[in-house]
Coordinates of C-alpha atoms and ligand atoms in Angstrom, one line a residue:
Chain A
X1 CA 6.5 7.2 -51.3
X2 CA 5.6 3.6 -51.6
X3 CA 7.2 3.1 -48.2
X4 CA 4.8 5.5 -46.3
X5 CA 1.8 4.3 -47.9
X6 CA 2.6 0.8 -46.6
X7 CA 3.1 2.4 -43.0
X8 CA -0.6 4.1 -42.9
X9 CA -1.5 0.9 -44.7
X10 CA -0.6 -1.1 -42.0
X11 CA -1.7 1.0 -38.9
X12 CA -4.9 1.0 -40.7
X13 CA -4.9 -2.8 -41.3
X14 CA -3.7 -2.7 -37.4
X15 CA -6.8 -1.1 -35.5
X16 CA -9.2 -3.1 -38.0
X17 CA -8.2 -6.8 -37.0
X18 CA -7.6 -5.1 -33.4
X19 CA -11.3 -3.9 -33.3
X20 CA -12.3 -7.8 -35.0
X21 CA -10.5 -9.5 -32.0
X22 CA -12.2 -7.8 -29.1
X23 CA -15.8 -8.0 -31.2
X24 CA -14.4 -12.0 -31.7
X25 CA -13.6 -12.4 -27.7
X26 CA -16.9 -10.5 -26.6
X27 CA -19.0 -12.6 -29.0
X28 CA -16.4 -16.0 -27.9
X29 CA -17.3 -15.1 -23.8
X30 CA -21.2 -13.9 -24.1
X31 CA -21.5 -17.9 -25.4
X32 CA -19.6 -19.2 -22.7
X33 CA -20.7 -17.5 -20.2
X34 CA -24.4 -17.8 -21.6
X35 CA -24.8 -14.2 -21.6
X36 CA -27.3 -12.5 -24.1
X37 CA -26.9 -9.0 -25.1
X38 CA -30.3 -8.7 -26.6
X39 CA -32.1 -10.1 -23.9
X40 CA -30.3 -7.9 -21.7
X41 CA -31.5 -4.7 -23.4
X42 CA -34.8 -6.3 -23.9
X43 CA -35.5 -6.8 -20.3
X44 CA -34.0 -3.6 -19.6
X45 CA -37.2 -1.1 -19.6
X46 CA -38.8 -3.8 -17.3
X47 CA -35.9 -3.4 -14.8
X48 CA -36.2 0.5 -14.9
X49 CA -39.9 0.1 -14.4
X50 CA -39.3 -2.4 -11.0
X51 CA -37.0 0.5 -9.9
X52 CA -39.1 3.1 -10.1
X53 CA -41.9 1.4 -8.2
X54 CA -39.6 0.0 -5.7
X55 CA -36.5 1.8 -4.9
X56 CA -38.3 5.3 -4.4
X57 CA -37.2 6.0 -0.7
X58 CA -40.1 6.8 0.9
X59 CA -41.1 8.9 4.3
X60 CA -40.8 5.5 6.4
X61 CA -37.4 5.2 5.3
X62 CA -36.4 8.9 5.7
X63 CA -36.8 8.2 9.5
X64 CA -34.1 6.1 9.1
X65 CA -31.6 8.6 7.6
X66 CA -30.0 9.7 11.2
X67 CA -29.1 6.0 11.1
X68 CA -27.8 5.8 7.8
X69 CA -25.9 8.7 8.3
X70 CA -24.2 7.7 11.0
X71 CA -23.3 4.1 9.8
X72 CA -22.2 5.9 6.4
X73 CA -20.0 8.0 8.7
X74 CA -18.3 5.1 10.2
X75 CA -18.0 3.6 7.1
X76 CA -16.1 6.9 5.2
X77 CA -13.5 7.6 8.7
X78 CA -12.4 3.6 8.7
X79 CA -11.9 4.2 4.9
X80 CA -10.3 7.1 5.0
X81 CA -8.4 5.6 7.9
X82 CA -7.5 2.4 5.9
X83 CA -6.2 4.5 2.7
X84 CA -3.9 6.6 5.6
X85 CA -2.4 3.6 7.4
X86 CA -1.5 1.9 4.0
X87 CA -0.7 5.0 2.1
X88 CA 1.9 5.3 4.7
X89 CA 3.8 1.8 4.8
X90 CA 3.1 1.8 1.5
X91 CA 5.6 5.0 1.0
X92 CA 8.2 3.7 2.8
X93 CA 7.7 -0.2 1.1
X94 CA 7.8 1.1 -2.2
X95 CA 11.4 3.3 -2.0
X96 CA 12.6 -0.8 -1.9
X97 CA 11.5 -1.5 -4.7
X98 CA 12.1 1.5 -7.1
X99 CA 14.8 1.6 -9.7
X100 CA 15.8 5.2 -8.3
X101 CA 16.1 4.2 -4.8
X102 CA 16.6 0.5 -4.5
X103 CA 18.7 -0.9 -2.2
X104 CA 19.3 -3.8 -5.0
X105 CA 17.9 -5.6 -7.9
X106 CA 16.6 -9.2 -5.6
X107 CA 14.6 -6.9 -3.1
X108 CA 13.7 -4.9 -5.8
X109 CA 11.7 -8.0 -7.0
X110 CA 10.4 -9.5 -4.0
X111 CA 8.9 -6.2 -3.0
X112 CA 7.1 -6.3 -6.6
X113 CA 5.8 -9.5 -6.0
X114 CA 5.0 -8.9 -2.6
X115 CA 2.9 -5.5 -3.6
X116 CA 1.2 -7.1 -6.6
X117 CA 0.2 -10.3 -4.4
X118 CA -2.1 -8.1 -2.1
X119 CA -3.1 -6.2 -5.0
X120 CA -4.4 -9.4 -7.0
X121 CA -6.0 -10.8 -4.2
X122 CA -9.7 -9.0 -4.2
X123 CA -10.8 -7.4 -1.1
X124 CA -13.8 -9.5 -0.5
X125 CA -11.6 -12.5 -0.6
X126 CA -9.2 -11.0 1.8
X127 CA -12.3 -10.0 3.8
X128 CA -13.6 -14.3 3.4
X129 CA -9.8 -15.1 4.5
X130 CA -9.8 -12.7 7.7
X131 CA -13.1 -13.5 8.7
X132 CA -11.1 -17.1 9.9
X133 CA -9.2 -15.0 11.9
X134 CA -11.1 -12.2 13.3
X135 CA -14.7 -13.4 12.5
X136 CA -17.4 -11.1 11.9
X137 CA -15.5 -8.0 13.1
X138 CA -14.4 -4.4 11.8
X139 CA -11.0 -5.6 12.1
X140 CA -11.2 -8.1 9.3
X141 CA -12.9 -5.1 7.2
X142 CA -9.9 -2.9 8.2
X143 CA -7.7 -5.3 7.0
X144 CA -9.3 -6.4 4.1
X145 CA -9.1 -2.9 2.4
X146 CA -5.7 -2.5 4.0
X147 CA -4.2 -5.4 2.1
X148 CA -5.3 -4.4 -1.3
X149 CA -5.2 -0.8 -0.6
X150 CA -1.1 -1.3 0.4
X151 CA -0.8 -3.3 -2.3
X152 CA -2.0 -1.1 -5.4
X153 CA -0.6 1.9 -3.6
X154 CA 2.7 0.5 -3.6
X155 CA 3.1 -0.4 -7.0
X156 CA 1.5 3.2 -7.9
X157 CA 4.3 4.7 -5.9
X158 CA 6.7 2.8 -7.2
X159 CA 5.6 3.7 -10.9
X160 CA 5.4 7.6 -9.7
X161 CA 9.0 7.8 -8.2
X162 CA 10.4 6.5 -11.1
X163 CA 8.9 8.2 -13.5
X164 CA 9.3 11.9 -11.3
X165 CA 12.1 11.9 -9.1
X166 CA 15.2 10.1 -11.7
X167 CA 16.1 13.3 -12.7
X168 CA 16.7 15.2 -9.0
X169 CA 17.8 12.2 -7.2
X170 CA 20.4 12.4 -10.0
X171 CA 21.6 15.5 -8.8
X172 CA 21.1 14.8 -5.1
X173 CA 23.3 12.0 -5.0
X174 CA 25.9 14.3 -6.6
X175 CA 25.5 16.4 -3.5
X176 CA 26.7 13.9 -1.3
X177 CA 23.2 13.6 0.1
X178 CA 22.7 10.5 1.5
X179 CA 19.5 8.3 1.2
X180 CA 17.2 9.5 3.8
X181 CA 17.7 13.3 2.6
X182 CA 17.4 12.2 -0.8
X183 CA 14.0 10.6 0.2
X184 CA 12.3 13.8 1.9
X185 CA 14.3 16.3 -0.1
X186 CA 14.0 15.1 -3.6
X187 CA 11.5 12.6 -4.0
X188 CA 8.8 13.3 -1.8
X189 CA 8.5 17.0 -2.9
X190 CA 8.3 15.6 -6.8
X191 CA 6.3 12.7 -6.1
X192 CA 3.8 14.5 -3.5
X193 CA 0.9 15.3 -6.5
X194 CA 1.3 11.7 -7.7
X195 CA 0.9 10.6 -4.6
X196 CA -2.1 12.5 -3.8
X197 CA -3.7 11.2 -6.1
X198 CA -3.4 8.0 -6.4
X199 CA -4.7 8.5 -2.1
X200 CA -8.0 10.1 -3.2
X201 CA -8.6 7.7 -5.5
X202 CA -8.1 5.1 -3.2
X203 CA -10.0 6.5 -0.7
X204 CA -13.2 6.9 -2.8
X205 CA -12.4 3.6 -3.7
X206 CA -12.3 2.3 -0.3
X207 CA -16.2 3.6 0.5
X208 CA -17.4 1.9 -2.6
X209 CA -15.7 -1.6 -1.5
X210 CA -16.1 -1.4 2.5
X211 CA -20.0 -1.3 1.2
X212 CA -19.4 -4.7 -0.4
X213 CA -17.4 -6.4 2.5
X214 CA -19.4 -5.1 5.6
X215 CA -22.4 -7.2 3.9
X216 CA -19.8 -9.9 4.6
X217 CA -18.6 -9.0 8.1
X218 CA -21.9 -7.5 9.4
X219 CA -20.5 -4.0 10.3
X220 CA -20.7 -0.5 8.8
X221 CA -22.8 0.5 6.1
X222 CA -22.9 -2.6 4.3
X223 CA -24.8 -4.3 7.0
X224 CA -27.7 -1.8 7.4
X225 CA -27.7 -2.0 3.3
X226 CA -28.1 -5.8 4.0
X227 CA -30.5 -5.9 6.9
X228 CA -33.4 -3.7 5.0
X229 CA -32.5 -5.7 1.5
X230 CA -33.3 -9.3 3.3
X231 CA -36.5 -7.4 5.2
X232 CA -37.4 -6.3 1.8
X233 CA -37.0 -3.3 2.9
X234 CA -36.3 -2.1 -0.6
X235 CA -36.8 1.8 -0.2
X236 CA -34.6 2.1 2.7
X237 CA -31.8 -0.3 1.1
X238 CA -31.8 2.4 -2.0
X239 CA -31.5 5.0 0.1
X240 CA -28.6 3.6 1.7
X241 CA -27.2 3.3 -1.8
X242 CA -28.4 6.7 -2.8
X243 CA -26.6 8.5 0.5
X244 CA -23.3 6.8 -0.6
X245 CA -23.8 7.6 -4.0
X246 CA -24.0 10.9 -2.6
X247 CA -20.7 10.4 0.1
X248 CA -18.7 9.3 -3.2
X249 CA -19.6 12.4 -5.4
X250 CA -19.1 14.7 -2.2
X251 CA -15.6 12.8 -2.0
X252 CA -14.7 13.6 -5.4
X253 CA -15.7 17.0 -4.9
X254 CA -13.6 17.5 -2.1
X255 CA -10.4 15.8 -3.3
X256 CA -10.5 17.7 -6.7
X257 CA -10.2 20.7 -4.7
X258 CA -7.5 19.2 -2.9
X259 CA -5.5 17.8 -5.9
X260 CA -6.0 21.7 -7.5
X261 CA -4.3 23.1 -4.2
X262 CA -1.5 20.5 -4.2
X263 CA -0.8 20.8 -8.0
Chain B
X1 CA 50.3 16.9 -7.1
X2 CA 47.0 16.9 -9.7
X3 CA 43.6 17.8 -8.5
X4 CA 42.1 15.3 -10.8
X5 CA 43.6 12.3 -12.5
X6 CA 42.5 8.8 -14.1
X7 CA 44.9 6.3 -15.0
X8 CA 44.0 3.6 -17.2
X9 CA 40.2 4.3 -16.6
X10 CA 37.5 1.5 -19.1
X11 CA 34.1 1.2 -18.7
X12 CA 31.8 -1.3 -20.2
X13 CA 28.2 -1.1 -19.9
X14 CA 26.6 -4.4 -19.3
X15 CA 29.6 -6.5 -20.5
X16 CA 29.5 -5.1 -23.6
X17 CA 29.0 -1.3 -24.5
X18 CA 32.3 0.1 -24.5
X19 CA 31.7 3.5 -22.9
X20 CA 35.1 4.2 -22.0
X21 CA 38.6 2.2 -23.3
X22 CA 41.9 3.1 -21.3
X23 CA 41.6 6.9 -19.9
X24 CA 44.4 8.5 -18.6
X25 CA 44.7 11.7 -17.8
X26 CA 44.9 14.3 -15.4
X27 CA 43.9 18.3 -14.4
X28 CA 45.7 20.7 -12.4
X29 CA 43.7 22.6 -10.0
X30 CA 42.4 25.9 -11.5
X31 CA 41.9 24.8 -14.6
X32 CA 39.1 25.4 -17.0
X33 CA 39.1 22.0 -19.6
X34 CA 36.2 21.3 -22.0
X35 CA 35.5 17.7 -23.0
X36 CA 34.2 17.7 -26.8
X37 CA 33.2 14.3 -28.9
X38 CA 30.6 13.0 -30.8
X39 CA 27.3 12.0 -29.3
X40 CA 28.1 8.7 -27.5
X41 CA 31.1 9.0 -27.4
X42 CA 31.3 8.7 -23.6
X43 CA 31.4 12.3 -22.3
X44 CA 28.7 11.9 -19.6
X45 CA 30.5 8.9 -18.5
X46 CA 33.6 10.2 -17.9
X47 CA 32.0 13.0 -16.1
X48 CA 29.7 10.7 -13.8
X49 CA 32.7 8.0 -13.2
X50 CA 34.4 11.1 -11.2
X51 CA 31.6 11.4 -8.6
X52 CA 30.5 8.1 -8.8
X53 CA 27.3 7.9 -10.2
X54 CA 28.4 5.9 -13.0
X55 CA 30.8 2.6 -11.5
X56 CA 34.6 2.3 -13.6
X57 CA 35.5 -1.0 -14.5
X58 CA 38.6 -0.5 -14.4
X59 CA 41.5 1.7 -13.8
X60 CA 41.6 4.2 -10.9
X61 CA 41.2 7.7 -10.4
X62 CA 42.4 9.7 -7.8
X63 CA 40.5 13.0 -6.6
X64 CA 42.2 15.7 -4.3
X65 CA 44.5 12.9 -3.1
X66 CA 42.1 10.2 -2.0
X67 CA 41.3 7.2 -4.7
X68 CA 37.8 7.4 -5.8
X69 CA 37.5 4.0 -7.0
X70 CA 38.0 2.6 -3.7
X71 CA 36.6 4.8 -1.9
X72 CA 33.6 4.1 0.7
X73 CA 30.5 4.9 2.1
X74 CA 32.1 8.3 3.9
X75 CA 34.4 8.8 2.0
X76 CA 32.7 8.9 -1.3
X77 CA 30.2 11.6 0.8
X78 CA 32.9 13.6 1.4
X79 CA 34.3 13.3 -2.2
X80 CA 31.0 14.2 -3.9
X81 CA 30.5 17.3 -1.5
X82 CA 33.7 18.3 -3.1
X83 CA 32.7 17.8 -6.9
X84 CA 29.3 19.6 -8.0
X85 CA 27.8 18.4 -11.0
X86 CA 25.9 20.7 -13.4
X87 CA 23.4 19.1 -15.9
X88 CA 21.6 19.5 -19.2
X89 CA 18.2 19.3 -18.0
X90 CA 19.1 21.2 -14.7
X91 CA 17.6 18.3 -12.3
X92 CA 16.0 20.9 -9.9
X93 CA 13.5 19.6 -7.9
X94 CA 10.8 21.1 -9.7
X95 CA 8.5 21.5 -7.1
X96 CA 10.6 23.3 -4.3
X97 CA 11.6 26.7 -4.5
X98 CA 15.1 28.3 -6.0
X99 CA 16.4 29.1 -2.6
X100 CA 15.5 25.2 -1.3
X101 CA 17.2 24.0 -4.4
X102 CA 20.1 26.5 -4.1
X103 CA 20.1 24.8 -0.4
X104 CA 20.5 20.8 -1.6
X105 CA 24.5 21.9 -2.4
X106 CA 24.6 21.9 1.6
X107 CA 22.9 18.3 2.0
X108 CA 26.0 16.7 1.7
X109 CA 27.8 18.2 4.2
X110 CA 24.8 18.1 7.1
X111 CA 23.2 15.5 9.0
X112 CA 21.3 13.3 8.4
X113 CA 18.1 14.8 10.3
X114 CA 18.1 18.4 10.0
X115 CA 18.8 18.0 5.8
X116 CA 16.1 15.9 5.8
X117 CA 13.5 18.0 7.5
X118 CA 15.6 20.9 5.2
X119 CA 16.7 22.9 9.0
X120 CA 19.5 25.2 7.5
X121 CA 21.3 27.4 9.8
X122 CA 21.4 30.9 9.2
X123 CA 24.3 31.7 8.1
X124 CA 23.9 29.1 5.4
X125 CA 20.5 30.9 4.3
X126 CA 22.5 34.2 4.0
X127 CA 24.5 32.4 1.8
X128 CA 22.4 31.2 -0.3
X129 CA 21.0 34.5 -1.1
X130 CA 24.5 35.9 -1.6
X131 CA 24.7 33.5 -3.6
X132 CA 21.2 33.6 -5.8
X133 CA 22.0 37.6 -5.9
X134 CA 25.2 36.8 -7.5
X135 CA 23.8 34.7 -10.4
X136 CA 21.0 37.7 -10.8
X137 CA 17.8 35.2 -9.4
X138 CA 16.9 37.7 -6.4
X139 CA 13.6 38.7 -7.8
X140 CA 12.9 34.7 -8.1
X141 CA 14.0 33.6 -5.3
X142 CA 10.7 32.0 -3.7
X143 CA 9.5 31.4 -7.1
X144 CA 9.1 27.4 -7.5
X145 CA 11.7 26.4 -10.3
X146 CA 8.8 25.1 -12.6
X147 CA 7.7 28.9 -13.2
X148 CA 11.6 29.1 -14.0
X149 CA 12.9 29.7 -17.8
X150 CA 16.0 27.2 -18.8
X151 CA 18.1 30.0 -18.3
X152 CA 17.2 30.7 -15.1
X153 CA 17.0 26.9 -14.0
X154 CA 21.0 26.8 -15.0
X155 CA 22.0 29.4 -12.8
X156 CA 20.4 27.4 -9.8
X157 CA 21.9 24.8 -10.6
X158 CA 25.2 26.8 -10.6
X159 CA 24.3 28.3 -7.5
X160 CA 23.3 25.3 -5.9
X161 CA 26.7 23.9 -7.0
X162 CA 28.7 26.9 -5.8
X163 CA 26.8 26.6 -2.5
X164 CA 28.4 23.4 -2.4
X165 CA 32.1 25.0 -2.2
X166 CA 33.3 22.4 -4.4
X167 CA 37.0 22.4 -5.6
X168 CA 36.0 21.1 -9.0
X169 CA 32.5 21.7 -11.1
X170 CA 31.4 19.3 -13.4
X171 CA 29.5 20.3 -16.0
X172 CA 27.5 18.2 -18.4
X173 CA 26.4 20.1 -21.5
X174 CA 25.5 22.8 -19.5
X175 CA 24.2 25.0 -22.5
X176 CA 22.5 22.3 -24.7
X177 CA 18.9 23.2 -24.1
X178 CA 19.5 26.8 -24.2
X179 CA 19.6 29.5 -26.3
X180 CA 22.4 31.2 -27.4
X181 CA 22.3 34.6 -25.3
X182 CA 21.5 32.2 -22.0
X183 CA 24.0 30.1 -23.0
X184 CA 26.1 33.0 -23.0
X185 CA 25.1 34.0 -19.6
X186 CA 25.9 30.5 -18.6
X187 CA 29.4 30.3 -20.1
X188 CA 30.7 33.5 -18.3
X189 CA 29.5 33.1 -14.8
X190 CA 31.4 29.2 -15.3
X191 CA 34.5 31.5 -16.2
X192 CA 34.0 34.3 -13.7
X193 CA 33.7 31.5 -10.3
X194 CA 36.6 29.5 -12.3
X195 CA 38.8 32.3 -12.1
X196 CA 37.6 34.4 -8.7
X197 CA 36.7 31.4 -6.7
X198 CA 39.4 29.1 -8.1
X199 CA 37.2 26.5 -8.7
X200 CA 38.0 23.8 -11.2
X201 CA 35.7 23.1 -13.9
X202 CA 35.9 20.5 -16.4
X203 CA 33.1 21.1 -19.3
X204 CA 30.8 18.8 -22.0
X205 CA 30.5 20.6 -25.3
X206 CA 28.9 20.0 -28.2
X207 CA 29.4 23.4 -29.8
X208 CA 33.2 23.8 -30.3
X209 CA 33.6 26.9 -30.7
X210 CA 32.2 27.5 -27.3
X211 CA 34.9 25.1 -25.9
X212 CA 37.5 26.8 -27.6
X213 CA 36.4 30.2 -26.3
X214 CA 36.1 29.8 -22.7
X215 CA 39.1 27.2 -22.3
X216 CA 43.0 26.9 -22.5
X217 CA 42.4 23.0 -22.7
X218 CA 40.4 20.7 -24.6
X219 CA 40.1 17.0 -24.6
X220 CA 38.5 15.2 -27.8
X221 CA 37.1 12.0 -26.6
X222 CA 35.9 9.6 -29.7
X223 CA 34.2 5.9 -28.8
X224 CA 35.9 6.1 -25.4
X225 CA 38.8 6.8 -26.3
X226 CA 40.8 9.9 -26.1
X227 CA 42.3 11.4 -29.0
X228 CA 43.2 15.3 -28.3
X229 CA 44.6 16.1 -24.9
X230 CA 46.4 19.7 -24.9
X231 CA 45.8 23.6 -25.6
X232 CA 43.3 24.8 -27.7
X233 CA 45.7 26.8 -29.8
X234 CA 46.9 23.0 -30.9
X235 CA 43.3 22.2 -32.0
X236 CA 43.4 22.4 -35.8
X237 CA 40.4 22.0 -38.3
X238 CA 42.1 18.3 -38.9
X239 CA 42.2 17.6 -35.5
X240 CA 38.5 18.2 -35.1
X241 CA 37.5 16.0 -37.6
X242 CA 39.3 13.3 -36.3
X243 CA 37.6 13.7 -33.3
X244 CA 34.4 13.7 -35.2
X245 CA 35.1 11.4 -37.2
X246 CA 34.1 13.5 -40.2
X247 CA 35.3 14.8 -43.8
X248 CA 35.7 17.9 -44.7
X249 CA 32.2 20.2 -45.1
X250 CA 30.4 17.8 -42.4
X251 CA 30.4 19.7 -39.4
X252 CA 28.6 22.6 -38.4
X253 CA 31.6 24.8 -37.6
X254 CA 32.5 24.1 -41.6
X255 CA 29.2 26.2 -42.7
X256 CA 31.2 29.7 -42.0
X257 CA 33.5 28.9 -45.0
X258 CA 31.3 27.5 -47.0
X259 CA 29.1 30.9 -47.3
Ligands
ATP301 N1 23.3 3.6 -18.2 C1 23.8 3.1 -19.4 N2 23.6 1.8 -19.7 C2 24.0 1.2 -20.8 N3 24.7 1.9 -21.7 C3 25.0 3.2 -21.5 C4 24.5 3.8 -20.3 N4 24.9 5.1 -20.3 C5 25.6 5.3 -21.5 N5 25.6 4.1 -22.2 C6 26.3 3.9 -23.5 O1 27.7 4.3 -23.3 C7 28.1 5.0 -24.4 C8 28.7 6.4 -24.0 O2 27.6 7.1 -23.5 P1 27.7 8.6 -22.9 O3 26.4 9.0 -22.4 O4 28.8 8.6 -22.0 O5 28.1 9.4 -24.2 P2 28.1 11.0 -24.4 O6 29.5 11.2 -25.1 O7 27.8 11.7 -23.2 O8 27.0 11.2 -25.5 P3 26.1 12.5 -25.7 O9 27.0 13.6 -26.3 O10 25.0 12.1 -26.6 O11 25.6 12.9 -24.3 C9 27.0 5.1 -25.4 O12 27.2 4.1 -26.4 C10 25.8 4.8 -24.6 O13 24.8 4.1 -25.3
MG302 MG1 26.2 12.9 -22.5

């Protein structure tokens, strides 16, 4: 009795000094980093107020929508393209370095380093690296997204095939089947919801950040958002934002639908 | 000459679990031998060192003629096509249908490019459904194996092992997740293909009166050792303890006297 008292006791004690040491680090950063949460909230009705006045789209800027549109278009199909393309290699990359398929333990670990290199490396500073090389260019948007994009979706494969497939591969390879079979018989089939999600996501992803990085290369969406924001443009800049507010949401829609079919 | 024989077989699991210590033995085509032990004893290893997907240390075993151990990349192909494996949790690819499933016991013995893109020939569908019809799945047949009870996921598995035309079955726990009547179910289709397809199948058990049921032989493995190798006539209540390691009133097969 006295032992299970101690147990909740503990867990208890657990979560409290738990809850302390994240109240302890935000308190410990908003002083470094000069960061004051009541003047935030303060200055918050002020903000909403500046919005309201300013980021209204108005009929001047709904000429502008065929525009939009079609920049927002390019934008979403290079995206979607990006997520495809890396999605792809990314497959094939990660049956390296999974436990169930490995070929052994020292590629095993390169390929994890490998993947979580591109994946720690942000997209805009991919996008500031390739801009040396490609300059002010879709191509170094492309490959921006691609890098980080293959990187996460390797180690999320990796994590899915593991976690799925042990069990059939098991069997497989008790068939005689050999590795390519095992791959498009067994894991693929297991691994295919997993997978399709992790693609969506990344795809929805990929609009929100391509925003971000063709302010840096000039191209897609991103540039039109910047072009009207340094005119002072401001109520055709929000409703750039607002029509890929809209893209994403429609996005989600869609792929929700999809993951229901797949499941 | 044997079917199925291991001479001085150890394992050792990263240097030191001791999974299996000097395991000889051998089975004569035919036969129908359960494997019985307490949990870790090394069961499943001794199983998966026969196909491979467990490594022996030592010692060599010799299937059908050719030397496992050695064997390589072909050769172990064309040893595993022979041995099907049957397991607890049934390891179906969830996701594909029973007759796809029943289908993987051809993989082995296609190539590479048609049983990845899963192109069977028709005469190997027919059998399949011969073979799905036999263990009573017709109605399922296109049903994906997650709608599937554990009953019903078993005899796929047996299926897609029959489909296999093995020359020897291995069967790890094939019963432990199901209930008794399934289990039952289970048990006699292992005896019928043992006996009208003369297929060799060597068994896991935990439940020992099922072992002593359905086969002539029985091998008690305790901490990798074996300690019982002959006819289950010879298996007295003494014996099973020593294989359990247990007094007298410990084991579930004790309770019948005890009420
Ligand atoms: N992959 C592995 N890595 C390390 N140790 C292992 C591995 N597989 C099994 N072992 C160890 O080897 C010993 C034998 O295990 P094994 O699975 O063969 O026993 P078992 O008789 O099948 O047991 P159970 O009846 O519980 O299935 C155990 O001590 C186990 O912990
Ligand atoms: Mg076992």
């Amino acid at each position: 009795m006295q032992k299970t008292m101690d147990v909740f006791r503990r867990r208890k004690l657990t979560y409290t000094l738990v809850f302390l040491a994240f109240l302890a680090i935000f308190a410990g950063a908003s002083i470094v980093a000069e960061f004051h949460p009541i003047d935030g909230i303060v200055s918050f009705p002020a903000a909403l107020q500046w919005i309201a006045v300013n980021l209204i789209p108005d009929a001047e800027a709904m000429e502008r929508l065929p525009k939009i549109l079609s920049e927002l278009m390019e934008t979403a199909l290079l995206s979607v393209a990006v997520t495809v393309v890396a999605a792809i290699l990314a497959f094939f990359f990660s049956l390296l370095g999974a436990n169930i398929t490995k070929v052994n333990g020292f590629i095993k670990r390169i390929v994890r380093i490998v993947a979580a290199f591109f994946r720690n490396v942000p997209d805009v500073v991919w996008a500031m690296l390739l801009m040396f090389s490609f300059g002010q260019n879709v191509l170094t948007g492309f490959f921006a997204l691609f890098f980080t994009t293959f990187g996460l979706l390797t180690r999320a494969f990796i994590e899915t095939m593991d976690e799925v497939s042990s069990h059939c591969v098991e069997a497989l390879d008790a068939t005689g089947a050999n590795f390519i079979q095992k791959v498009f018989q067994g894991i693929l089939p297991s691994s295919l919801p997993g997978i399709t999600t992790w693609v969506l996501y990344m795809i929805e992803t990929n609009i929100r950040s391509s925003t971000l990085i063709g302010i840096l290369t000039a191209t897609g969406i991103g540039y039109l958002f910047d072009l009207y924001y340094k005119r002072l443009d401001f109520a055709s800049a929000s409703l750039v934002v607002l029509s890929i507010v809209v893209l994403v949401l429609v996005i989600e829609t869609v792929s929700n639908r999809i993951r229901k079919v797949i499941l | 000459m044997a079917l199925l024989s291991f001479q001085n077989v150890s394992k050792t699991y990263n240097g030191v679990t001791k999974a299996l210590q000097d395991v000889t033995f051998s089975i004569e085509e035919g036969e129908f031998v359960s494997i019985i032990g307490p949990s870790g004893a090394g069961k499943s290893t001794l199983l998966r060192c026969i196909n491979r997907l467990v490594d022996a240390s030592q010692g060599t075993i010799f299937f059908d003629g050719k030397n496992v151990t050695s064997s390589k990349k072909n050769e172990l192909r064309d040893i595993r096509t022979k041995t099907a494996m049957i397991f607890q949790h049934y390891n179906l690819v969830d996701r594909l249908s029973v007759v796809e499933n029943v289908l993987h016991g051809r993989l082995g013995q296609k190539s590479t490019l048609s049983g990845a893109a899963g192109h069977y020939t028709e005469a190997e569908k027919q059998e399949a459904f011969r073979i799905i019809q036999e263990m009573g799945l017709e109605e399922q047949a296109y049903k994906r194996c997650d709608e599937l009870s554990g009953g019903q996921k078993q005899r796929v598995g047996i299926a897609r092992a029959i489909m296999q035309h093995p020359k020897l079955i291995l069967c790890d726990e094939p019963i432990a997740s199901l209930d008794p009547k399934s289990s039952k179910v289970i048990m006699d289709h292992l005896k019928t293909i043992n006996q009208t397809k003369n297929i060799t199948c060597l068994v896991n058990l935990h439940q020992v009166d099922v072992a002593m049921k359905y086969s002539k032989r029985i091998i008690g493995v305790t901490a990798g050792k074996i300690v019982y190798d002959g006819p289950t006539d010879g298996l007295t209540k003494d014996k099973i303890h020593e294989i359990y390691q247990s007094s007298d009133h410990d084991l579930i097969t004790d309770v019948e006297e005890c009420v």
